[in-house]
PDB file of C-alpha atoms in Angstrom:
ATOM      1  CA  UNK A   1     119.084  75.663 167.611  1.00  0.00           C
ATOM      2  CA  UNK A   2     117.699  78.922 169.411  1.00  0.00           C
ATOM      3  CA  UNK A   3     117.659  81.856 167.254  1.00  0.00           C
ATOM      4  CA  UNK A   4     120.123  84.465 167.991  1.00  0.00           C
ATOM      5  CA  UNK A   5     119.232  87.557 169.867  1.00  0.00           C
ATOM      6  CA  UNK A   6     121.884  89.998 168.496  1.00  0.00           C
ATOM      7  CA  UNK A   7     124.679  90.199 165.592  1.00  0.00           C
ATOM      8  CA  UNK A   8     128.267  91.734 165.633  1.00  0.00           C
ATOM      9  CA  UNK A   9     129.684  92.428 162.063  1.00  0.00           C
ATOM     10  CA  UNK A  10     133.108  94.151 161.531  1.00  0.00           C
ATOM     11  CA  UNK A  11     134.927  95.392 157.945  1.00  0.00           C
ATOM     12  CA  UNK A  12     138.708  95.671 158.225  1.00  0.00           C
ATOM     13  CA  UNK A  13     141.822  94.084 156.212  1.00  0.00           C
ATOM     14  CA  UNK A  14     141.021  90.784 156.450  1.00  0.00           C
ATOM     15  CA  UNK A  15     137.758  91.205 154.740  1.00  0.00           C
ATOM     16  CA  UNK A  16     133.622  91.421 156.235  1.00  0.00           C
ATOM     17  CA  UNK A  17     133.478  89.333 159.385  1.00  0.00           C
ATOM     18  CA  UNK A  18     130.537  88.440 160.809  1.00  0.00           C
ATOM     19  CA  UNK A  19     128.988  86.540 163.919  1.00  0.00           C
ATOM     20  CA  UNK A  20     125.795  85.647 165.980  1.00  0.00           C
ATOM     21  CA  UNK A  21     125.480  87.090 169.361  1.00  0.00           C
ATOM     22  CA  UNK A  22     123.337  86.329 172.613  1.00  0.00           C
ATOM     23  CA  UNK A  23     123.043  88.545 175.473  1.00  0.00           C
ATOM     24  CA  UNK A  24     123.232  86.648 179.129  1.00  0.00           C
ATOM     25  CA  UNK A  25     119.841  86.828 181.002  1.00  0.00           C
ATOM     26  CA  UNK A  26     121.983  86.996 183.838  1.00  0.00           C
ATOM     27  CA  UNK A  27     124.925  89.465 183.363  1.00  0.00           C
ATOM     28  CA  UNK A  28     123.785  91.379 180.306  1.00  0.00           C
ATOM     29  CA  UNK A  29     126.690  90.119 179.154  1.00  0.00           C
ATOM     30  CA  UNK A  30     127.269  90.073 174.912  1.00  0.00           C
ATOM     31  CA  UNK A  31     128.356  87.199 173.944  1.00  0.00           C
ATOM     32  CA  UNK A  32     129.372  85.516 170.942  1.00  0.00           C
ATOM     33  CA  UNK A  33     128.304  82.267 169.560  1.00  0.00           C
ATOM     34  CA  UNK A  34     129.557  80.012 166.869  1.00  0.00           C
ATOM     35  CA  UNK A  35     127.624  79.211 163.556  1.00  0.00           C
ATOM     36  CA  UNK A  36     125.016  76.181 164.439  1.00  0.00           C
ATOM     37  CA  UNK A  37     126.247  76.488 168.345  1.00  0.00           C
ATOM     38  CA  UNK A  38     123.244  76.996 170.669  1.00  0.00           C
ATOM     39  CA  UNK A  39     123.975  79.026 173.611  1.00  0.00           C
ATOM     40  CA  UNK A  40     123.879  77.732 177.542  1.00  0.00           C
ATOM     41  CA  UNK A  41     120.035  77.793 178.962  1.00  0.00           C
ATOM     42  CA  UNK A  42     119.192  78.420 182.309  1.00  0.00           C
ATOM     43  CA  UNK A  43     116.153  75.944 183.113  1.00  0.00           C
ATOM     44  CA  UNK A  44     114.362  78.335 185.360  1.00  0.00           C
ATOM     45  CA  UNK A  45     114.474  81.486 183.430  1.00  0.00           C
ATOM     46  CA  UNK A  46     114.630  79.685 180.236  1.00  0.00           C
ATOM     47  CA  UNK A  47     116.592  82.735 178.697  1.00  0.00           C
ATOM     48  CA  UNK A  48     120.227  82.659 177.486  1.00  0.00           C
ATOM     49  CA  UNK A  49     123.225  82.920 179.780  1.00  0.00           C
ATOM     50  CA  UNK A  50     126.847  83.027 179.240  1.00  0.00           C
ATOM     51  CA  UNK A  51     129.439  80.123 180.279  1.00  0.00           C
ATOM     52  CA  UNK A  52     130.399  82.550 183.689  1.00  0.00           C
ATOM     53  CA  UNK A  53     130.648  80.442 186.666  1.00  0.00           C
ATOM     54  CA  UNK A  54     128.554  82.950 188.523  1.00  0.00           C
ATOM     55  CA  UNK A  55     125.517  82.885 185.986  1.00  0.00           C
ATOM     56  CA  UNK A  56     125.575  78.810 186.117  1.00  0.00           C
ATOM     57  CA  UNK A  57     125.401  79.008 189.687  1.00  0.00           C
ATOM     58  CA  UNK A  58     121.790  80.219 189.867  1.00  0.00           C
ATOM     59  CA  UNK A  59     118.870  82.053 188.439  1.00  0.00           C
ATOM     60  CA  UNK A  60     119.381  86.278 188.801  1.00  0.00           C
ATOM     61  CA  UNK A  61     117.889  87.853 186.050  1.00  0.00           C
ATOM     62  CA  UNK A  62     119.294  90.959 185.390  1.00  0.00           C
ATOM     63  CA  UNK A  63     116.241  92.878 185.151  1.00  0.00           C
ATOM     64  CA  UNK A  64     115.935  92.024 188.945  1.00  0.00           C
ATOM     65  CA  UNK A  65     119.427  93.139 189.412  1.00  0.00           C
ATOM     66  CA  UNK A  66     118.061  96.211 187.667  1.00  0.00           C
ATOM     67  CA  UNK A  67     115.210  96.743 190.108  1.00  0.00           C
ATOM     68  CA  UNK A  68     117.401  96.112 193.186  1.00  0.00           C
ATOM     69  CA  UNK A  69     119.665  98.810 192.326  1.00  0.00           C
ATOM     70  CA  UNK A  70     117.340 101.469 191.534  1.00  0.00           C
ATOM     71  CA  UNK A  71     115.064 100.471 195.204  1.00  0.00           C
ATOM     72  CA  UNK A  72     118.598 101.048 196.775  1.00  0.00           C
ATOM     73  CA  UNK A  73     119.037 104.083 195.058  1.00  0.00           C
ATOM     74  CA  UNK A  74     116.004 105.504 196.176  1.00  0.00           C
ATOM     75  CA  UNK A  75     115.968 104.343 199.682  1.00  0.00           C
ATOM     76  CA  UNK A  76     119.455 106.160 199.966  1.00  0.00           C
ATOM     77  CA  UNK A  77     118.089 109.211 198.594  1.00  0.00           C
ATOM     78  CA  UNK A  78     115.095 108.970 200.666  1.00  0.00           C
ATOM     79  CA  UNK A  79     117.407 109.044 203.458  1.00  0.00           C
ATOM     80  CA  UNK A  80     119.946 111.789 202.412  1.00  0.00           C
ATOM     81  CA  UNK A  81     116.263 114.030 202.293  1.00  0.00           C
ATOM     82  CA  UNK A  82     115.144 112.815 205.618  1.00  0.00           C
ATOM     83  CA  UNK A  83     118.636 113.542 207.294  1.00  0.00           C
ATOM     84  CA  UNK A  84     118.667 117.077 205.002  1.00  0.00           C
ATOM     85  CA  UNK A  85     114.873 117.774 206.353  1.00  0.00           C
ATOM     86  CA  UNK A  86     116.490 116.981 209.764  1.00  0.00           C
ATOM     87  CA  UNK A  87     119.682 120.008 209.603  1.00  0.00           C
ATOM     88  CA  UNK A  88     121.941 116.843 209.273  1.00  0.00           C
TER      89      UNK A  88
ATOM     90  CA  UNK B   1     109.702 103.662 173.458  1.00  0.00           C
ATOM     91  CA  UNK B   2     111.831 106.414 171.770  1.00  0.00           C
ATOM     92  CA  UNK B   3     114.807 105.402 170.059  1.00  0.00           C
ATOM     93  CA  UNK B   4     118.089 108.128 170.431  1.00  0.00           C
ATOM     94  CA  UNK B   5     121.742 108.152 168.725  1.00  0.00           C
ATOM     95  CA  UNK B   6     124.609 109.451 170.243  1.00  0.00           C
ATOM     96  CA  UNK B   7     127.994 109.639 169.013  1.00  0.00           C
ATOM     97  CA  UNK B   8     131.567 111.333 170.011  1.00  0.00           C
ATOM     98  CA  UNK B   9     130.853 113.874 166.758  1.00  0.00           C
ATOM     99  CA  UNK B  10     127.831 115.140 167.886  1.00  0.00           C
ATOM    100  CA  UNK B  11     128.887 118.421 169.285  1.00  0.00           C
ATOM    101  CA  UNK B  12     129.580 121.804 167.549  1.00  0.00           C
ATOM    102  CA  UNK B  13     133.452 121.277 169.270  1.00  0.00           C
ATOM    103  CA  UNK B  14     133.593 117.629 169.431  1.00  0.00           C
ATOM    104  CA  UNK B  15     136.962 117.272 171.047  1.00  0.00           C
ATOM    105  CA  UNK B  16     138.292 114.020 170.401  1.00  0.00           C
ATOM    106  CA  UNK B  17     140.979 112.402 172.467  1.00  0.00           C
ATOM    107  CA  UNK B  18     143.768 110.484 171.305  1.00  0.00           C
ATOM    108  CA  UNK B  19     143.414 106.830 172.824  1.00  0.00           C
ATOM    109  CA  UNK B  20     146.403 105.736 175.326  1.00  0.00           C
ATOM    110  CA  UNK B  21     147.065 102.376 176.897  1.00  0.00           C
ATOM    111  CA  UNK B  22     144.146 103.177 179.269  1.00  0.00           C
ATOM    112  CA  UNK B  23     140.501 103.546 178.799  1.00  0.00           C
ATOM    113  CA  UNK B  24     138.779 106.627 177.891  1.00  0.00           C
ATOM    114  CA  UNK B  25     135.641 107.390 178.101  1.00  0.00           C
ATOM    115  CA  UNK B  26     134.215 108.084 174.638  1.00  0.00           C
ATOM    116  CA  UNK B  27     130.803 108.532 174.334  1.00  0.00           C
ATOM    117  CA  UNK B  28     128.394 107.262 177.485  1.00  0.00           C
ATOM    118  CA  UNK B  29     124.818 108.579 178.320  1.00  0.00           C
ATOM    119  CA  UNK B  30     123.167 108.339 182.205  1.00  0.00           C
ATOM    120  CA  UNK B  31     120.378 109.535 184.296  1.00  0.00           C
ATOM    121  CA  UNK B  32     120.100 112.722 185.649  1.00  0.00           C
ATOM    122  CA  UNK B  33     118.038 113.541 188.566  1.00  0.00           C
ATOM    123  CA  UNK B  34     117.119 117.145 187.547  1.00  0.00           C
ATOM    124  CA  UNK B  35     114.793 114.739 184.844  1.00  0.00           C
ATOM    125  CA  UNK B  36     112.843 112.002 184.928  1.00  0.00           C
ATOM    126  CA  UNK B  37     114.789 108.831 185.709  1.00  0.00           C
ATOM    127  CA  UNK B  38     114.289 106.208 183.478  1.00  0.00           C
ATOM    128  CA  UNK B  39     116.465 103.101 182.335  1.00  0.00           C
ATOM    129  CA  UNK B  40     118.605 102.942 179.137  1.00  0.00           C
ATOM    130  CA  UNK B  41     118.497 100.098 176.634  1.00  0.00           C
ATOM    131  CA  UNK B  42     121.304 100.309 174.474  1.00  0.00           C
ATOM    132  CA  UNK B  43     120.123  98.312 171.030  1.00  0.00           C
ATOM    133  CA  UNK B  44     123.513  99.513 168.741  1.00  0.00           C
ATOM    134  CA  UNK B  45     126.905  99.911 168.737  1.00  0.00           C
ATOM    135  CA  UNK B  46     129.316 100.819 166.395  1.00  0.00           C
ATOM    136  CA  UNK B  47     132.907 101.465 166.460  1.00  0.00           C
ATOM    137  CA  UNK B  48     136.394 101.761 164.599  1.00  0.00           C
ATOM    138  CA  UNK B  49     139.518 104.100 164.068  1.00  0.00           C
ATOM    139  CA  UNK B  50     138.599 107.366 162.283  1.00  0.00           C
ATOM    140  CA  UNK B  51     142.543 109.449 162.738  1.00  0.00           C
ATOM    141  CA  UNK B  52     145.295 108.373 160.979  1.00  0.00           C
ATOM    142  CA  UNK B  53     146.246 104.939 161.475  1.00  0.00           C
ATOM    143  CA  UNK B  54     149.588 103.417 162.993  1.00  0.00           C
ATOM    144  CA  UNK B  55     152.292 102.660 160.506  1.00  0.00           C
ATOM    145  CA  UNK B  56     152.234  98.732 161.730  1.00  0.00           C
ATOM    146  CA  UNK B  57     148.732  97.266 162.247  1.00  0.00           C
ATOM    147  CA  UNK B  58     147.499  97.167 166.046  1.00  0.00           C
ATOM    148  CA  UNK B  59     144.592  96.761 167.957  1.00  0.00           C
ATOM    149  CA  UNK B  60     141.797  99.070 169.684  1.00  0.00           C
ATOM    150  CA  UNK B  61     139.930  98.138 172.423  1.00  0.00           C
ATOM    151  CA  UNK B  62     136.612  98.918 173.189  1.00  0.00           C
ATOM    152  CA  UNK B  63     133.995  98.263 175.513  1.00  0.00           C
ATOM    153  CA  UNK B  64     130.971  99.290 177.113  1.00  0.00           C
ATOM    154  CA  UNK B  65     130.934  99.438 181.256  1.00  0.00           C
ATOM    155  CA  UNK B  66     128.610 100.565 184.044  1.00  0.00           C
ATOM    156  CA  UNK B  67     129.212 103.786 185.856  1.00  0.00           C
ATOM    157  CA  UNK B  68     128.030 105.260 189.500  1.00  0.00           C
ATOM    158  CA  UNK B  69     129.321 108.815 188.479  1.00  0.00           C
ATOM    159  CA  UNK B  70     129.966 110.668 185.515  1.00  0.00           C
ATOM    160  CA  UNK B  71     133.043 112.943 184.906  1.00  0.00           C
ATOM    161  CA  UNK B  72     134.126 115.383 182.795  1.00  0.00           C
ATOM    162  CA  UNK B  73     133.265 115.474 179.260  1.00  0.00           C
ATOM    163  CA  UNK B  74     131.781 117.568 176.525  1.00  0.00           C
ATOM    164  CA  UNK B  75     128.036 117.848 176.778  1.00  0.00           C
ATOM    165  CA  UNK B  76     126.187 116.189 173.737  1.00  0.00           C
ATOM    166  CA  UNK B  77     121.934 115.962 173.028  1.00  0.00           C
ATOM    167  CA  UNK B  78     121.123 112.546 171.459  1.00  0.00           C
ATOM    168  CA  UNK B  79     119.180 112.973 168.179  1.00  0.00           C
ATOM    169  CA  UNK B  80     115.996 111.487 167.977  1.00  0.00           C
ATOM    170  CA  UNK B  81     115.610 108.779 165.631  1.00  0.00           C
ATOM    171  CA  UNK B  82     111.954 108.393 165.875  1.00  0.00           C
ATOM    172  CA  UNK B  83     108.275 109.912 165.952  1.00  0.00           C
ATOM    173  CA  UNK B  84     107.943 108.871 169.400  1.00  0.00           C
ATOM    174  CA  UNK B  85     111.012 111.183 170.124  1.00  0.00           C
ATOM    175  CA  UNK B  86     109.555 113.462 167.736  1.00  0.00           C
ATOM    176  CA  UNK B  87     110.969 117.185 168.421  1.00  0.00           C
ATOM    177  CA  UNK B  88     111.654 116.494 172.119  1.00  0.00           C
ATOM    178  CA  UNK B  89     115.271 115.805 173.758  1.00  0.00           C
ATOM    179  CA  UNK B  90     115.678 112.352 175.366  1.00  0.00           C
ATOM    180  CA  UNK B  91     116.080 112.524 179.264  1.00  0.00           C
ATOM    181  CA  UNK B  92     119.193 110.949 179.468  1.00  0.00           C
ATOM    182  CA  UNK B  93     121.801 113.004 179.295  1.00  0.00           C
ATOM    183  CA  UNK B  94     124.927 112.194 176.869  1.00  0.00           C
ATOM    184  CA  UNK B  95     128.690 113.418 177.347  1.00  0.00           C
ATOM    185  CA  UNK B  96     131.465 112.844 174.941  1.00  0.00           C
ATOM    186  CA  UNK B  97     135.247 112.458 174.342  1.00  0.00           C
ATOM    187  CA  UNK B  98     136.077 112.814 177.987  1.00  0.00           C
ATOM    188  CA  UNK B  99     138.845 114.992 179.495  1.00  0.00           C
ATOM    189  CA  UNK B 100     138.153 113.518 183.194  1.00  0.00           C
ATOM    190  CA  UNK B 101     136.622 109.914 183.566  1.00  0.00           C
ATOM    191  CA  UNK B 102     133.603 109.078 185.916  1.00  0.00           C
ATOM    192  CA  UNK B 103     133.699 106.045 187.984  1.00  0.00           C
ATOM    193  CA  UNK B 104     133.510 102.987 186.625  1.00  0.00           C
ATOM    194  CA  UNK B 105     132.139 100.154 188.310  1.00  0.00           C
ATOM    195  CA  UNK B 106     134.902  97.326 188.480  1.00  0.00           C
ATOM    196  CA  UNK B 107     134.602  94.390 186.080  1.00  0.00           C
ATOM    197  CA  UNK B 108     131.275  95.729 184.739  1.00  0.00           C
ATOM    198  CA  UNK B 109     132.471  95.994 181.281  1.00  0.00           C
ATOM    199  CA  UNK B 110     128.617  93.952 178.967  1.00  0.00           C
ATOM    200  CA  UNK B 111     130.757  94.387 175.904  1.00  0.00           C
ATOM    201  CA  UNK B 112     134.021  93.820 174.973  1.00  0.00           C
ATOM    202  CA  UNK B 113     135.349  94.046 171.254  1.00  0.00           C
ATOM    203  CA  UNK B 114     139.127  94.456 170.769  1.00  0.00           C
ATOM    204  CA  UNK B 115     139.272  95.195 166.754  1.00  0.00           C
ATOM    205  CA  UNK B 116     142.180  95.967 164.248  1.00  0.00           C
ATOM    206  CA  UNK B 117     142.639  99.608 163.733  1.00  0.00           C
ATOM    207  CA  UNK B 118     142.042  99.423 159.845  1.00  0.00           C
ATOM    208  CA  UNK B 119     138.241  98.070 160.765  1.00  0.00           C
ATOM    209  CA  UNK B 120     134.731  99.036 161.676  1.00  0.00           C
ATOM    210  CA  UNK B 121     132.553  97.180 163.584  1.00  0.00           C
ATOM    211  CA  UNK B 122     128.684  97.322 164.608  1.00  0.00           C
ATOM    212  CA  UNK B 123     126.771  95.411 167.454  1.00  0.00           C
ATOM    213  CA  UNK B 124     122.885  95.137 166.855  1.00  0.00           C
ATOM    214  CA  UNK B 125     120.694  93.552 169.033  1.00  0.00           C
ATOM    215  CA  UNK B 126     118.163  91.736 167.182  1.00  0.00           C
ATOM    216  CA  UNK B 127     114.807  91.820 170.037  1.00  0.00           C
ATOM    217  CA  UNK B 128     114.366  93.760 173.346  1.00  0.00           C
ATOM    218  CA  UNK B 129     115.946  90.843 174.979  1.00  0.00           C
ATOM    219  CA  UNK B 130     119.391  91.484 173.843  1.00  0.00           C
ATOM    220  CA  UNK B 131     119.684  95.004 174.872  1.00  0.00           C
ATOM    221  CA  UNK B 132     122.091  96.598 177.467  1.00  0.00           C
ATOM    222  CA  UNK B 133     120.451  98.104 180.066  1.00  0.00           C
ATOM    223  CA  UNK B 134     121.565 100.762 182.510  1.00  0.00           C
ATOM    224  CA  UNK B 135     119.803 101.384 185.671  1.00  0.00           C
ATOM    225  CA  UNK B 136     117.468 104.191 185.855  1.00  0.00           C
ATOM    226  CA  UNK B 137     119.887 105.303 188.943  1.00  0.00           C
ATOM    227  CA  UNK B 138     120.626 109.181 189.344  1.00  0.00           C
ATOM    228  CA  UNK B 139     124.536 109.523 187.564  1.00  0.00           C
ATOM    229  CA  UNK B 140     124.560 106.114 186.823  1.00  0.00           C
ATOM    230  CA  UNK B 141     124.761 105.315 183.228  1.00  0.00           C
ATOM    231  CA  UNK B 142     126.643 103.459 180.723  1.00  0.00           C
ATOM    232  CA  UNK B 143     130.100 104.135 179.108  1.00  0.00           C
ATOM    233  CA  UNK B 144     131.557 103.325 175.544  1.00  0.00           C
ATOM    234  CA  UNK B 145     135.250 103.172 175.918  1.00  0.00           C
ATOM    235  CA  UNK B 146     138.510 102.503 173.973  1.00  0.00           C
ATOM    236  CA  UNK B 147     142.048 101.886 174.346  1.00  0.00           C
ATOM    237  CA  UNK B 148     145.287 100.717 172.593  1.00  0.00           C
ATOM    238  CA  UNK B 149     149.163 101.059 173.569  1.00  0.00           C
ATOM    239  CA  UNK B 150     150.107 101.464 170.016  1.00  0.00           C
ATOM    240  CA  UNK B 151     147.108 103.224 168.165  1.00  0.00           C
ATOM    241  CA  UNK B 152     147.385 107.036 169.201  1.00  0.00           C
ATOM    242  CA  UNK B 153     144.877 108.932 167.340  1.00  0.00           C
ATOM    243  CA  UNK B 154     140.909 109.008 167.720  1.00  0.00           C
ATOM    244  CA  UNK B 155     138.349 106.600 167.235  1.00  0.00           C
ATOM    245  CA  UNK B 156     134.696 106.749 166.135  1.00  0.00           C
ATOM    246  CA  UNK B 157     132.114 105.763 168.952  1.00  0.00           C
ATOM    247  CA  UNK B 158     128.861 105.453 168.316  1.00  0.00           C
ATOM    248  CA  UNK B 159     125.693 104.433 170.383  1.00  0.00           C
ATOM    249  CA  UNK B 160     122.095 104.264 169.652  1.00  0.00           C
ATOM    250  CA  UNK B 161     119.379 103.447 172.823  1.00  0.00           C
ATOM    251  CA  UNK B 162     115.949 103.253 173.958  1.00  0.00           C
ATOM    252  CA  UNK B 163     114.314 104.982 176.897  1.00  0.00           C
TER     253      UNK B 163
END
């Protein structure tokens, strides 16, 4: 049983309630887990990933998703510069 | 890494909204470009009803989603939790209790918590794999919202990150 990576716990009218979360390698998704319930594993990454159709369907990592979004942010600003430098 | 803690009280004029059927933006933190960039890891959450509560028991929603552009919200400094914060102000910026919301990206929400409005509840992740991350992307940042059709008073939002 993998060890959990995270923990939601909640006071309210129906008492302290309390559960196990994992956070999808994929999607950065939370999600929550049942006691003694092991969480999906992606055999490449070998991190945890949520039951989404999309993060079964292949290996992203998120962190990549991460570092495609911040190239495209700076090739776009890169390019708003260039077309400023240019009296566009 | 310095640790930071942000909620929708920290402000001499906090301005809380009341929560309607639709999200509101409550607390969120981003990039700015007028600092250095750098990414967001959100470790903590915590969240619950602090106005006066409905006479019949409902629900809140909350959740934390991705933006591309902030709106329009009262400006708030995260406090520095940690000596590697020390005296200095964290370069992402934090707004709260927003008047105006930014742009959220669609079906982006990484947390999702609907909760009855007579309880608290608090999110910890336990290593550096479970944290939320935001993109260190000029505007771009992430967003702690709420709703509920029947609740109409304030909530509590609180957020504590790493950058």
């Amino acid at each position: 049983m993998r060890k959990a990576l995270g923990h939601l716990i909640g006071s309210g009218p129906d008492g302290i309630q309390e559960c196990d979360t994992h956070t999808c390698n994929h999607c950065n998704r939370v999600f929550e887990i049942k006691p003694y319930e092991s969480p999906s594993i992606c055999r490449v990454c070998m991190s945890p990933i949520c039951n989404s159709t999309f993060c079964h369907s292949g290996c992203r990592p998120y962190e990549r998703e991460v570092e495609r979004i911040e190239r495209a942010a700076r090739t776009e600003q890169a390019r708003q510069e260039a077309l400023r430098s240019y009296g566009l | 890494m310095a640790k930071f803690h942000i909620d929708n009280l920290l402000a001499s004029a906090p301005a809380q909204q009341n929560l309607t059927a639709n999200y509101k933006w409550m607390t969120a933190v981003s990039c700015s470009s007028t600092l250095a960039l750098r990414r967001i890891y959100v470790y903590q959450l915590g969240f619950g009803a602090n106005g006066t509560p409905n006479s019949t028991d409902c629900a809140i929603e909350f959740d934390l989603s991705k933006f591309t552009a902030a709106g329009t919200g009262v400006a708030s400094t995260p406090t520095g939790l940690d000596t590697d914060a020390g005296t200095s102000n964290s370069v992402t910026i934090g707004s709260i209790n927003y008047t105006a919301d930014g742009t959220t990206t669609a079906n982006s929400a990484i947390f999702q918590k609907s909760i009855n409005q007579r309880a608290t509840w608090q999110w910890t992740a336990y290593s550096d794999a479970a944290r939320l991350v935001g993109p260190a992307t000029n505007l771009a940042g992430l967003a702690l919202r709420a709703r509920s059709p029947t609740y109409a008073s304030t909530v509590d939002a609180d957020l504590y990150f790493e950058e």
